[in-house]
Amino acid sequence: MFNGIIYKQGKIQKIIKQSENFIFLIKTNMKFNKKEIGSSVSCNGTCLTIYKIKKNVIFFFLSKETLKRTTFKNSKIGDIVNLEKPLKFGKRISGHFVQGHVDITSEVDKITQIGKSWLISFKLLNKYKKYLIYKGSITINGVSLTIAKIINNKFQVSIVPHTLKLTNLVNLKEKDTVNIEFDVLGKYIKNFIK
């Protein structure tokens, strides 16, 4: 479980293809120790398990299912990845509860700069609109954000300069694809009502 508040990033250093699976080597200045092997890390909003640590490089195994559901299928060496360690009991939660289970990928429709902040519109299939709530939470590439507006088959988020500075969202361009996780509480409520 994560909270979508990003302080660190990593860079994909190597991608090893093994049959239909991949191994990603991510270089980062985020501190890890050998005891954290087997721990989960949110990588662009995707919960991945550390299976090896070598100095400042962490190794992750990505299954066929993970590749199918996330933007990692199109990743390349040099890509910047948002990183977050799992929540620790007793620590402050600033974002919202994030599982790291990516629901869909979405394409950037439009980026509008408003002063130093950005307003970004994302495309969304109509069938997923039921998971959006005006002023509700959503996770984009692992970043906890608030939905600013819902319009037809799109939704918008506003990103403040501090978030742009600490995350890879600052690198987004129109037509780029991102990982989306809808608010888990909303998904449970929707399922109970159904």
mmCIF file of C-alpha atoms in Angstrom:
data_model
loop_
_atom_site.group_PDB
_atom_site.id
_atom_site.type_symbol
_atom_site.label_atom_id
_atom_site.label_comp_id
_atom_site.label_asym_id
_atom_site.label_seq_id
_atom_site.Cartn_x
_atom_site.Cartn_y
_atom_site.Cartn_z
ATOM 1 C CA MET A 1 0.000 0.000 0.000
ATOM 2 C CA PHE A 2 1.274 3.439 -0.987
ATOM 3 C CA ASN A 3 -0.014 7.004 -0.753
ATOM 4 C CA GLY A 4 1.039 8.469 -4.099
ATOM 5 C CA ILE A 5 3.435 11.074 -2.719
ATOM 6 C CA ILE A 6 6.614 10.940 -4.782
ATOM 7 C CA TYR A 7 9.978 12.208 -3.556
ATOM 8 C CA LYS A 8 12.348 10.093 -5.643
ATOM 9 C CA GLN A 9 12.768 8.903 -9.190
ATOM 10 C CA GLY A 10 14.869 6.323 -10.949
ATOM 11 C CA LYS A 11 16.161 5.807 -14.462
ATOM 12 C CA ILE A 12 15.755 2.572 -16.418
ATOM 13 C CA GLN A 13 19.317 1.401 -16.907
ATOM 14 C CA LYS A 14 18.736 -1.952 -18.582
ATOM 15 C CA ILE A 15 15.831 -4.059 -19.892
ATOM 16 C CA ILE A 16 16.308 -7.813 -20.195
ATOM 17 C CA LYS A 17 13.700 -9.769 -22.136
ATOM 18 C CA GLN A 18 13.044 -13.312 -20.918
ATOM 19 C CA SER A 19 10.461 -15.097 -23.057
ATOM 20 C CA GLU A 20 7.293 -12.990 -22.498
ATOM 21 C CA ASN A 21 8.565 -11.407 -19.284
ATOM 22 C CA PHE A 22 11.038 -8.600 -18.648
ATOM 23 C CA ILE A 23 13.603 -7.705 -16.009
ATOM 24 C CA PHE A 24 14.065 -3.983 -15.416
ATOM 25 C CA LEU A 25 17.167 -2.543 -13.782
ATOM 26 C CA ILE A 26 16.407 0.877 -12.311
ATOM 27 C CA LYS A 27 19.175 3.155 -11.064
ATOM 28 C CA THR A 28 18.195 5.516 -8.246
ATOM 29 C CA ASN A 29 19.562 7.511 -5.340
ATOM 30 C CA MET A 30 16.671 6.202 -3.193
ATOM 31 C CA LYS A 31 18.279 4.175 -0.406
ATOM 32 C CA PHE A 32 17.625 0.422 -0.290
ATOM 33 C CA ASN A 33 19.254 -2.337 1.732
ATOM 34 C CA LYS A 34 19.419 -6.109 1.272
ATOM 35 C CA LYS A 35 16.649 -6.606 3.868
ATOM 36 C CA GLU A 36 14.245 -4.930 1.420
ATOM 37 C CA ILE A 37 14.596 -7.708 -1.165
ATOM 38 C CA GLY A 38 11.067 -9.059 -1.557
ATOM 39 C CA SER A 39 9.516 -5.679 -0.681
ATOM 40 C CA SER A 40 7.110 -3.837 -2.933
ATOM 41 C CA VAL A 41 7.951 -0.546 -4.605
ATOM 42 C CA SER A 42 5.574 1.628 -6.599
ATOM 43 C CA CYS A 43 7.222 2.206 -10.001
ATOM 44 C CA ASN A 44 5.147 4.671 -12.027
ATOM 45 C CA GLY A 45 2.190 3.512 -9.966
ATOM 46 C CA THR A 46 2.805 -0.198 -10.575
ATOM 47 C CA CYS A 47 3.491 -2.354 -7.528
ATOM 48 C CA LEU A 48 6.689 -4.283 -8.328
ATOM 49 C CA THR A 49 8.757 -6.558 -6.089
ATOM 50 C CA ILE A 50 12.477 -6.039 -5.569
ATOM 51 C CA TYR A 51 14.327 -9.257 -6.278
ATOM 52 C CA LYS A 52 17.907 -7.982 -6.311
ATOM 53 C CA ILE A 53 19.852 -4.896 -5.228
ATOM 54 C CA LYS A 54 23.287 -4.042 -6.577
ATOM 55 C CA LYS A 55 24.687 -0.761 -5.190
ATOM 56 C CA ASN A 56 22.230 1.914 -6.420
ATOM 57 C CA VAL A 57 20.465 -0.347 -8.959
ATOM 58 C CA ILE A 58 17.283 -2.242 -8.093
ATOM 59 C CA PHE A 59 16.074 -5.228 -10.111
ATOM 60 C CA PHE A 60 12.401 -5.916 -10.841
ATOM 61 C CA PHE A 61 10.717 -8.835 -12.627
ATOM 62 C CA LEU A 62 7.750 -7.795 -14.794
ATOM 63 C CA SER A 63 5.303 -10.525 -15.738
ATOM 64 C CA LYS A 64 3.354 -10.739 -18.990
ATOM 65 C CA GLU A 65 0.238 -9.503 -17.123
ATOM 66 C CA THR A 66 2.059 -6.426 -15.759
ATOM 67 C CA LEU A 67 3.415 -5.611 -19.216
ATOM 68 C CA LYS A 68 -0.058 -5.984 -20.753
ATOM 69 C CA ARG A 69 -1.733 -3.601 -18.271
ATOM 70 C CA THR A 70 0.896 -0.875 -17.918
ATOM 71 C CA THR A 71 3.022 1.535 -19.902
ATOM 72 C CA PHE A 72 6.093 -0.608 -19.194
ATOM 73 C CA LYS A 73 5.485 -2.545 -22.420
ATOM 74 C CA ASN A 74 6.720 0.587 -24.263
ATOM 75 C CA SER A 75 9.533 1.528 -21.864
ATOM 76 C CA LYS A 76 13.054 2.142 -23.042
ATOM 77 C CA ILE A 77 16.462 2.635 -21.469
ATOM 78 C CA GLY A 78 16.778 6.130 -20.010
ATOM 79 C CA ASP A 79 13.073 6.503 -19.130
ATOM 80 C CA ILE A 80 12.475 8.227 -15.772
ATOM 81 C CA VAL A 81 10.297 6.302 -13.296
ATOM 82 C CA ASN A 82 8.478 7.658 -10.207
ATOM 83 C CA LEU A 83 9.410 5.582 -7.133
ATOM 84 C CA GLU A 84 7.687 5.197 -3.770
ATOM 85 C CA LYS A 85 8.376 2.764 -0.949
ATOM 86 C CA PRO A 86 5.355 1.191 0.804
ATOM 87 C CA LEU A 87 3.663 2.978 3.682
ATOM 88 C CA LYS A 88 5.032 2.451 7.157
ATOM 89 C CA PHE A 89 2.621 2.167 10.074
ATOM 90 C CA GLY A 90 2.489 5.377 12.088
ATOM 91 C CA LYS A 91 3.770 7.632 9.300
ATOM 92 C CA ARG A 92 1.802 10.567 7.877
ATOM 93 C CA ILE A 93 -0.406 9.854 4.826
ATOM 94 C CA SER A 94 -0.531 12.882 2.547
ATOM 95 C CA GLY A 95 -2.150 11.473 -0.599
ATOM 96 C CA HIS A 96 -4.709 8.671 -0.684
ATOM 97 C CA PHE A 97 -4.564 4.868 -0.440
ATOM 98 C CA VAL A 98 -2.835 3.551 -3.558
ATOM 99 C CA GLN A 99 -2.459 -0.183 -4.170
ATOM 100 C CA GLY A 100 -0.130 -0.095 -7.147
ATOM 101 C CA HIS A 101 -2.633 -2.118 -9.179
ATOM 102 C CA VAL A 102 -2.888 -0.252 -12.470
ATOM 103 C CA ASP A 103 -6.423 -0.299 -13.861
ATOM 104 C CA ILE A 104 -5.809 1.155 -17.318
ATOM 105 C CA THR A 105 -3.437 3.248 -19.341
ATOM 106 C CA SER A 106 -4.580 6.602 -20.673
ATOM 107 C CA GLU A 107 -3.344 9.053 -23.281
ATOM 108 C CA VAL A 108 -2.528 12.699 -22.597
ATOM 109 C CA ASP A 109 -5.015 14.768 -24.604
ATOM 110 C CA LYS A 110 -3.900 18.314 -23.819
ATOM 111 C CA ILE A 111 -1.497 20.171 -21.535
ATOM 112 C CA THR A 112 -2.271 23.777 -20.600
ATOM 113 C CA GLN A 113 0.164 25.842 -18.567
ATOM 114 C CA ILE A 114 -1.467 28.163 -16.041
ATOM 115 C CA GLY A 115 1.341 30.167 -14.506
ATOM 116 C CA LYS A 116 3.751 27.556 -13.147
ATOM 117 C CA SER A 117 1.036 24.893 -12.783
ATOM 118 C CA TRP A 118 -0.208 22.520 -15.468
ATOM 119 C CA LEU A 119 -3.756 21.487 -16.311
ATOM 120 C CA ILE A 120 -3.616 18.115 -18.063
ATOM 121 C CA SER A 121 -6.530 16.432 -19.850
ATOM 122 C CA PHE A 122 -6.510 12.653 -20.266
ATOM 123 C CA LYS A 123 -8.620 10.557 -22.622
ATOM 124 C CA LEU A 124 -10.889 7.972 -21.009
ATOM 125 C CA LEU A 125 -13.204 5.326 -22.415
ATOM 126 C CA ASN A 126 -16.788 6.017 -21.376
ATOM 127 C CA LYS A 127 -17.044 2.697 -19.474
ATOM 128 C CA TYR A 128 -14.465 3.943 -16.922
ATOM 129 C CA LYS A 129 -16.188 7.255 -16.235
ATOM 130 C CA LYS A 130 -18.130 5.636 -13.370
ATOM 131 C CA TYR A 131 -14.878 5.523 -11.332
ATOM 132 C CA LEU A 132 -14.320 9.267 -11.524
ATOM 133 C CA ILE A 133 -15.589 11.739 -8.953
ATOM 134 C CA TYR A 134 -15.177 15.485 -9.230
ATOM 135 C CA LYS A 135 -12.588 16.480 -6.593
ATOM 136 C CA GLY A 136 -11.962 12.759 -5.960
ATOM 137 C CA SER A 137 -8.580 11.039 -5.999
ATOM 138 C CA ILE A 138 -6.829 9.359 -8.906
ATOM 139 C CA THR A 139 -3.310 8.005 -9.345
ATOM 140 C CA ILE A 140 -1.322 8.886 -12.464
ATOM 141 C CA ASN A 141 2.102 7.235 -12.845
ATOM 142 C CA GLY A 142 2.006 6.624 -9.100
ATOM 143 C CA VAL A 143 1.219 10.250 -8.205
ATOM 144 C CA SER A 144 -1.844 10.957 -6.045
ATOM 145 C CA LEU A 145 -3.844 13.719 -7.756
ATOM 146 C CA THR A 146 -7.270 15.329 -7.520
ATOM 147 C CA ILE A 147 -9.718 15.255 -10.408
ATOM 148 C CA ALA A 148 -10.369 18.890 -11.359
ATOM 149 C CA LYS A 149 -12.943 18.344 -14.109
ATOM 150 C CA ILE A 150 -14.790 15.545 -15.924
ATOM 151 C CA ILE A 151 -15.807 16.248 -19.519
ATOM 152 C CA ASN A 152 -17.372 13.680 -21.853
ATOM 153 C CA ASN A 153 -14.630 11.098 -22.515
ATOM 154 C CA LYS A 154 -11.893 13.059 -20.700
ATOM 155 C CA PHE A 155 -10.879 14.171 -17.235
ATOM 156 C CA GLN A 156 -8.490 16.864 -16.040
ATOM 157 C CA VAL A 157 -6.025 17.189 -13.193
ATOM 158 C CA SER A 158 -4.137 20.256 -12.043
ATOM 159 C CA ILE A 159 -0.488 19.751 -11.163
ATOM 160 C CA VAL A 160 1.306 22.241 -8.935
ATOM 161 C CA PRO A 161 4.984 23.218 -9.512
ATOM 162 C CA HIS A 162 6.249 21.189 -6.511
ATOM 163 C CA THR A 163 4.729 17.972 -7.914
ATOM 164 C CA LEU A 164 6.138 18.736 -11.371
ATOM 165 C CA LYS A 165 9.579 19.203 -9.826
ATOM 166 C CA LEU A 166 9.554 15.846 -7.986
ATOM 167 C CA THR A 167 7.868 13.571 -10.550
ATOM 168 C CA ASN A 168 8.174 12.440 -14.148
ATOM 169 C CA LEU A 169 4.868 14.150 -14.976
ATOM 170 C CA VAL A 170 6.957 17.184 -15.981
ATOM 171 C CA ASN A 171 8.182 15.151 -18.985
ATOM 172 C CA LEU A 172 4.679 14.470 -20.335
ATOM 173 C CA LYS A 173 3.722 15.554 -23.831
ATOM 174 C CA GLU A 174 0.449 15.270 -25.727
ATOM 175 C CA LYS A 175 -0.234 11.664 -26.858
ATOM 176 C CA ASP A 176 2.047 10.193 -24.158
ATOM 177 C CA THR A 177 0.566 7.259 -22.238
ATOM 178 C CA VAL A 178 0.354 7.030 -18.431
ATOM 179 C CA ASN A 179 -0.626 4.405 -15.843
ATOM 180 C CA ILE A 180 -3.958 5.065 -14.119
ATOM 181 C CA GLU A 181 -5.253 3.612 -10.864
ATOM 182 C CA PHE A 182 -8.756 4.609 -9.842
ATOM 183 C CA ASP A 183 -9.458 5.255 -6.161
ATOM 184 C CA VAL A 184 -9.737 1.845 -4.446
ATOM 185 C CA LEU A 185 -12.565 3.018 -2.142
ATOM 186 C CA GLY A 186 -14.618 4.081 -5.157
ATOM 187 C CA LYS A 187 -14.017 0.703 -6.824
ATOM 188 C CA TYR A 188 -15.205 -1.181 -3.729
ATOM 189 C CA ILE A 189 -18.317 0.977 -3.354
ATOM 190 C CA LYS A 190 -19.136 0.549 -7.052
ATOM 191 C CA ASN A 191 -18.765 -3.221 -6.687
ATOM 192 C CA PHE A 192 -21.004 -3.400 -3.571
ATOM 193 C CA ILE A 193 -23.730 -1.345 -5.256
ATOM 194 C CA LYS A 194 -23.587 -3.595 -8.311
#
